[in-house]
JSON list of C-alpha atoms and ligand atoms in Angstrom, two decimals:
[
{"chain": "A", "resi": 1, "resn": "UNK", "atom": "CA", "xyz": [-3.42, 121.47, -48.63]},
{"chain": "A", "resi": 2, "resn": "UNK", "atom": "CA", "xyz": [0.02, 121.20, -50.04]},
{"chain": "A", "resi": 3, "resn": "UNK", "atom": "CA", "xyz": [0.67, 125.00, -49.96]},
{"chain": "A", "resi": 4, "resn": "UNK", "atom": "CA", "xyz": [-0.88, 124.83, -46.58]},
{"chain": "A", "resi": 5, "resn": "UNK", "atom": "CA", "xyz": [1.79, 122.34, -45.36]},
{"chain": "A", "resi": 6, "resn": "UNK", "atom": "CA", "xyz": [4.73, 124.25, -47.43]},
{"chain": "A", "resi": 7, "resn": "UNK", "atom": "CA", "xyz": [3.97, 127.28, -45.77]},
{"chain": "A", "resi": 8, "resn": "UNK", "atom": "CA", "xyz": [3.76, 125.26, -41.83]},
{"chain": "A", "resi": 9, "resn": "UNK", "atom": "CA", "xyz": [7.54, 123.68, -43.36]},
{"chain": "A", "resi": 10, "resn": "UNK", "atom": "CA", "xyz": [8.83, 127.59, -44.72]},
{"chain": "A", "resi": 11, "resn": "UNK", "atom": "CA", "xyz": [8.26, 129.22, -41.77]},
{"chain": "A", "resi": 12, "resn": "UNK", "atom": "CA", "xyz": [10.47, 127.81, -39.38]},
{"chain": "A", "resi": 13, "resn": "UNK", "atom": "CA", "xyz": [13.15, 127.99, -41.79]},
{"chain": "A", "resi": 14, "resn": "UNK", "atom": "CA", "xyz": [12.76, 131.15, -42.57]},
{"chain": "A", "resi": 15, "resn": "UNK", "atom": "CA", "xyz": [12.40, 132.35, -38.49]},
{"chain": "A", "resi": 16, "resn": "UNK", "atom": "CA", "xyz": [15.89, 130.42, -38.34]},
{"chain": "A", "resi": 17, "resn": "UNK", "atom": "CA", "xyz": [17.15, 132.32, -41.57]},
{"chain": "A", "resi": 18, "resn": "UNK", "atom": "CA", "xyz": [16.35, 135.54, -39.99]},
{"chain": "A", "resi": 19, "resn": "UNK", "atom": "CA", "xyz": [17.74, 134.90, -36.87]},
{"chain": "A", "resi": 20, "resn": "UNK", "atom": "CA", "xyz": [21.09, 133.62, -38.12]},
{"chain": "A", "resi": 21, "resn": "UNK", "atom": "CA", "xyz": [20.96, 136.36, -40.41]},
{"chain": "A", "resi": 22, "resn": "UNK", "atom": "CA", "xyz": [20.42, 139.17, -37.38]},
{"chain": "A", "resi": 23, "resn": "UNK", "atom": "CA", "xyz": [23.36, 137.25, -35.82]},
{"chain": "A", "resi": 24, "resn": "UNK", "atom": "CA", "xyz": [25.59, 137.72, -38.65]},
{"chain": "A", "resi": 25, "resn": "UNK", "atom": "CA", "xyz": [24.58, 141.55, -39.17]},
{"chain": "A", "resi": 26, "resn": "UNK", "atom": "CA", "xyz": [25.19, 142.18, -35.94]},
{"chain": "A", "resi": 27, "resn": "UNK", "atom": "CA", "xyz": [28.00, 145.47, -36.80]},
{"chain": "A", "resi": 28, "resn": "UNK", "atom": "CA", "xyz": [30.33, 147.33, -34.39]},
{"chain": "A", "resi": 29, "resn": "UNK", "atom": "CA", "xyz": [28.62, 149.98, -33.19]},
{"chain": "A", "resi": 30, "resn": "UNK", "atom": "CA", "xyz": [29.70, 153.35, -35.01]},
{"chain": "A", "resi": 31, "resn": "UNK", "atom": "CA", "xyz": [30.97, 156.37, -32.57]},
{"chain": "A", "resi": 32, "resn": "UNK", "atom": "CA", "xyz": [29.08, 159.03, -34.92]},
{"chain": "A", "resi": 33, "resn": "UNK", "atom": "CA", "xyz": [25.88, 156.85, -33.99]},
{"chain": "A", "resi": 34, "resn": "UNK", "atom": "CA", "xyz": [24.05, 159.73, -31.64]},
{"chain": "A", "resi": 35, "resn": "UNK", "atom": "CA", "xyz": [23.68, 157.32, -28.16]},
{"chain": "A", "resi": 36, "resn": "UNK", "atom": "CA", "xyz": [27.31, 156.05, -29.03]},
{"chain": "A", "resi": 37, "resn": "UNK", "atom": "CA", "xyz": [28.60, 159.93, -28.90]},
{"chain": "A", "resi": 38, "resn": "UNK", "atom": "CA", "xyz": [25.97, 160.52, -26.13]},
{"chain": "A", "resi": 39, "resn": "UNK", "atom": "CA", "xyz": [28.18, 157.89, -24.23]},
{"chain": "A", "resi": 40, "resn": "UNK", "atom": "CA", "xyz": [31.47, 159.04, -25.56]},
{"chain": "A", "resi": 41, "resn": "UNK", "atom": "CA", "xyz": [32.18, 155.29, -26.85]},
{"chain": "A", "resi": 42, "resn": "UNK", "atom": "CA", "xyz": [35.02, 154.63, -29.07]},
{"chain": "A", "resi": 43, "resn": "UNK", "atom": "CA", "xyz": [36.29, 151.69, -30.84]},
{"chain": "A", "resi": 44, "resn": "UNK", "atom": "CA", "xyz": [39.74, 152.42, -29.32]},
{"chain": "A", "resi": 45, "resn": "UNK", "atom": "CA", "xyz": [39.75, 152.70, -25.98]},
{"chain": "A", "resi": 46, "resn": "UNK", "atom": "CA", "xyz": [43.40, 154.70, -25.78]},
{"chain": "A", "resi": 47, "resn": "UNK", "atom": "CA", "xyz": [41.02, 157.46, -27.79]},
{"chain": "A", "resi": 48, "resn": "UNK", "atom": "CA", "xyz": [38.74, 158.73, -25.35]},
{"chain": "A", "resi": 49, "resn": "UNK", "atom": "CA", "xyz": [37.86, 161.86, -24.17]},
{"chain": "A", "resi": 50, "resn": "UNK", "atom": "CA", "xyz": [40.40, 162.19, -21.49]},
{"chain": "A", "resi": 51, "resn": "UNK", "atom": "CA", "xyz": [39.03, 165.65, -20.72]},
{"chain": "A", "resi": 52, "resn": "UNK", "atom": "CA", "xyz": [35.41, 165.41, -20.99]},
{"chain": "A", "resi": 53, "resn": "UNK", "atom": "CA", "xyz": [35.55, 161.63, -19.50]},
{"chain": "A", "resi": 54, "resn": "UNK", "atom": "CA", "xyz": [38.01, 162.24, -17.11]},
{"chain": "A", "resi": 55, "resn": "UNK", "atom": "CA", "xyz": [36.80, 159.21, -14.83]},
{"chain": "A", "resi": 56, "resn": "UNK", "atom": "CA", "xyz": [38.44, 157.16, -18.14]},
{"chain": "A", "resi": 57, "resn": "UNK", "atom": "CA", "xyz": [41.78, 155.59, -16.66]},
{"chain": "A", "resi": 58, "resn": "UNK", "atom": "CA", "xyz": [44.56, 153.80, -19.17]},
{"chain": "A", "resi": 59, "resn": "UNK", "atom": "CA", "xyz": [43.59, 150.59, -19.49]},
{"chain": "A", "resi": 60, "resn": "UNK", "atom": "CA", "xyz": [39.28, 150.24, -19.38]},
{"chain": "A", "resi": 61, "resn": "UNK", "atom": "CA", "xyz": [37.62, 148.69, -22.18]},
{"chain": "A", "resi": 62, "resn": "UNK", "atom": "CA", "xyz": [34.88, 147.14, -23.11]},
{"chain": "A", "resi": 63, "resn": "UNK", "atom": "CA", "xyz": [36.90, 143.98, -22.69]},
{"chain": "A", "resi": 64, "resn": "UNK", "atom": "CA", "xyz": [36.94, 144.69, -18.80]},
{"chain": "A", "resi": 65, "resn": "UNK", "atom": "CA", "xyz": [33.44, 146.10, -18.44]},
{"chain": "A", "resi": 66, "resn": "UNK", "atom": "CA", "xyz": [30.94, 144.53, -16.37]},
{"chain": "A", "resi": 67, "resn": "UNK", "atom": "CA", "xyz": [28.45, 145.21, -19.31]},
{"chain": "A", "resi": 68, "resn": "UNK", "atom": "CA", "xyz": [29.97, 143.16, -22.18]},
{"chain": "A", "resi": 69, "resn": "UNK", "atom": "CA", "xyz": [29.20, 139.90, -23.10]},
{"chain": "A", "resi": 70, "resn": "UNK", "atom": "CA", "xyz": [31.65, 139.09, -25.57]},
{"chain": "A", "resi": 71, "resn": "UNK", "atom": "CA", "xyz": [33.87, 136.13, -24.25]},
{"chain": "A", "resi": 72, "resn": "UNK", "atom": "CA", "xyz": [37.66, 136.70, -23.81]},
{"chain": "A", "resi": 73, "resn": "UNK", "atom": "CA", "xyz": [40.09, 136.82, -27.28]},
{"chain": "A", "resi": 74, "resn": "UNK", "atom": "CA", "xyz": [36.56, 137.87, -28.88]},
{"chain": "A", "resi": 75, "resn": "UNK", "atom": "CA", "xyz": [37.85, 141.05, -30.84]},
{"chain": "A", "resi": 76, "resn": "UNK", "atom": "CA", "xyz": [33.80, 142.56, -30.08]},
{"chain": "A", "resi": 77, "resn": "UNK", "atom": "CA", "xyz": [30.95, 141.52, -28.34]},
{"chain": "A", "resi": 78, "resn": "UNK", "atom": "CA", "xyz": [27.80, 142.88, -27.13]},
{"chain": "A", "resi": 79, "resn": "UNK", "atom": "CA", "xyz": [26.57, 145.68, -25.13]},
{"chain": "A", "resi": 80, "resn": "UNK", "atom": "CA", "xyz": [23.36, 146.31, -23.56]},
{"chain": "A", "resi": 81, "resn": "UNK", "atom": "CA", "xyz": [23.55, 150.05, -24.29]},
{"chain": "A", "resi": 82, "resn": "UNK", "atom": "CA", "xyz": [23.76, 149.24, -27.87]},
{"chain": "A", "resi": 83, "resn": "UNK", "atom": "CA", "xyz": [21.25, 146.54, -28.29]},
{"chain": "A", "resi": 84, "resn": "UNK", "atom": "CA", "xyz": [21.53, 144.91, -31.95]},
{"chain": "A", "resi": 85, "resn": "UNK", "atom": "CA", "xyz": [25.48, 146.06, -32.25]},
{"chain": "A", "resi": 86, "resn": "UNK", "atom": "CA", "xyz": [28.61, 144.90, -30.70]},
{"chain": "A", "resi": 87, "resn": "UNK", "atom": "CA", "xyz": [31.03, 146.70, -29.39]},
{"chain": "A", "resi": 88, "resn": "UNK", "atom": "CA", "xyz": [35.04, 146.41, -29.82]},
{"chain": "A", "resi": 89, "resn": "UNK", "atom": "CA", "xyz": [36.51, 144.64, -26.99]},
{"chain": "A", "resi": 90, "resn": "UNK", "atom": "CA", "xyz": [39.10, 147.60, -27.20]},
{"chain": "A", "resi": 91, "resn": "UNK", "atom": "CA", "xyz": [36.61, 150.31, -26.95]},
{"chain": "A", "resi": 92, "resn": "UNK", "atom": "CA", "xyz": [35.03, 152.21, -24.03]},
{"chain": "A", "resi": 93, "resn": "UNK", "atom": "CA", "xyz": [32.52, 154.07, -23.34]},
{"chain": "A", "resi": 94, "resn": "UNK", "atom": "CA", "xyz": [31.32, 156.41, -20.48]},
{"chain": "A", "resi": 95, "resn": "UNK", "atom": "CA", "xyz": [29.30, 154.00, -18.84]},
{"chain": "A", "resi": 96, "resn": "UNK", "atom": "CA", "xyz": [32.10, 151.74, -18.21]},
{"chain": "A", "resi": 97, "resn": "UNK", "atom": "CA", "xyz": [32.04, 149.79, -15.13]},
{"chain": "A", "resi": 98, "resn": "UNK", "atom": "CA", "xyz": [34.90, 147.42, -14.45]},
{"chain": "A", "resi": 99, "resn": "UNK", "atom": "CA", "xyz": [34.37, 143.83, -13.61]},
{"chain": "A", "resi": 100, "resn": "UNK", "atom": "CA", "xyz": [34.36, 142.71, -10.54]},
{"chain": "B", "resi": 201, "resn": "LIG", "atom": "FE1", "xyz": [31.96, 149.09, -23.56]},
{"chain": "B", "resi": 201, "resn": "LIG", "atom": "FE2", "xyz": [31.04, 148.85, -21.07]},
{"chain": "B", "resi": 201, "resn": "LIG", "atom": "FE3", "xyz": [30.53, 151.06, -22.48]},
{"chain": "B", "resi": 201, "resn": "LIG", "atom": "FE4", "xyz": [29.34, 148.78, -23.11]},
{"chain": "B", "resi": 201, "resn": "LIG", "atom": "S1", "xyz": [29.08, 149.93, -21.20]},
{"chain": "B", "resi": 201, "resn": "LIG", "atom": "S2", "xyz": [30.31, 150.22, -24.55]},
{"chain": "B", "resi": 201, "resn": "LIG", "atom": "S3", "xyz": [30.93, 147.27, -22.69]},
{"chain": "B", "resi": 201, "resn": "LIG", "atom": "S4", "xyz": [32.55, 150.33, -21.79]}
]
């Protein structure tokens, strides 16, 4: 019975553990990641492909995208293109859709 009840205390914990842990892990998306070049994204906005984007104008970013969900100041956030990853608040990607 004891292990019984350890195990009914551990795994709570450890579902917390893991989810803090996911949290923390969370990386920047990398550009060479194959949907991130599919999209054109780049952590630096100023560095897109001006001529194979050429809808990007000076001064979009993920920052001003209706898609990110990082708050403002935050240096990344996240992105529902790139579930799991976050995205610089400085980057952009072709799917960029500024907030309304
Ligand atoms: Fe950034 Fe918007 Fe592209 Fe997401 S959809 S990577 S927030 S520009």
């Amino acid at each position: 019975m004891t292990s019984r009840r350890t195990f009914i205390q551990i795994v709570p914990i450890a579902g917390l553990a893991m989810l803090a842990s996911q949290h923390a892990i969370a990386a920047d998306v990398d550009p060479k990641d194959p949907q991130a070049a599919a999209l054109g994204y780049v952590a630096d906005a100023t560095k897109a492909d001006k001529a194979k984007y050429p809808k990007y104008a000076a001064g979009q970013n993920c920052a001003s995208c209706q898609l990110y969900q990082g708050k403002a100041g935050d240096a990344s956030g996240g992105c529902p293109l790139f579930a799991g990853k976050t995205v610089a608040a400085k980057g952009w990607c072709s799917a960029y859709a500024k907030k309304p």
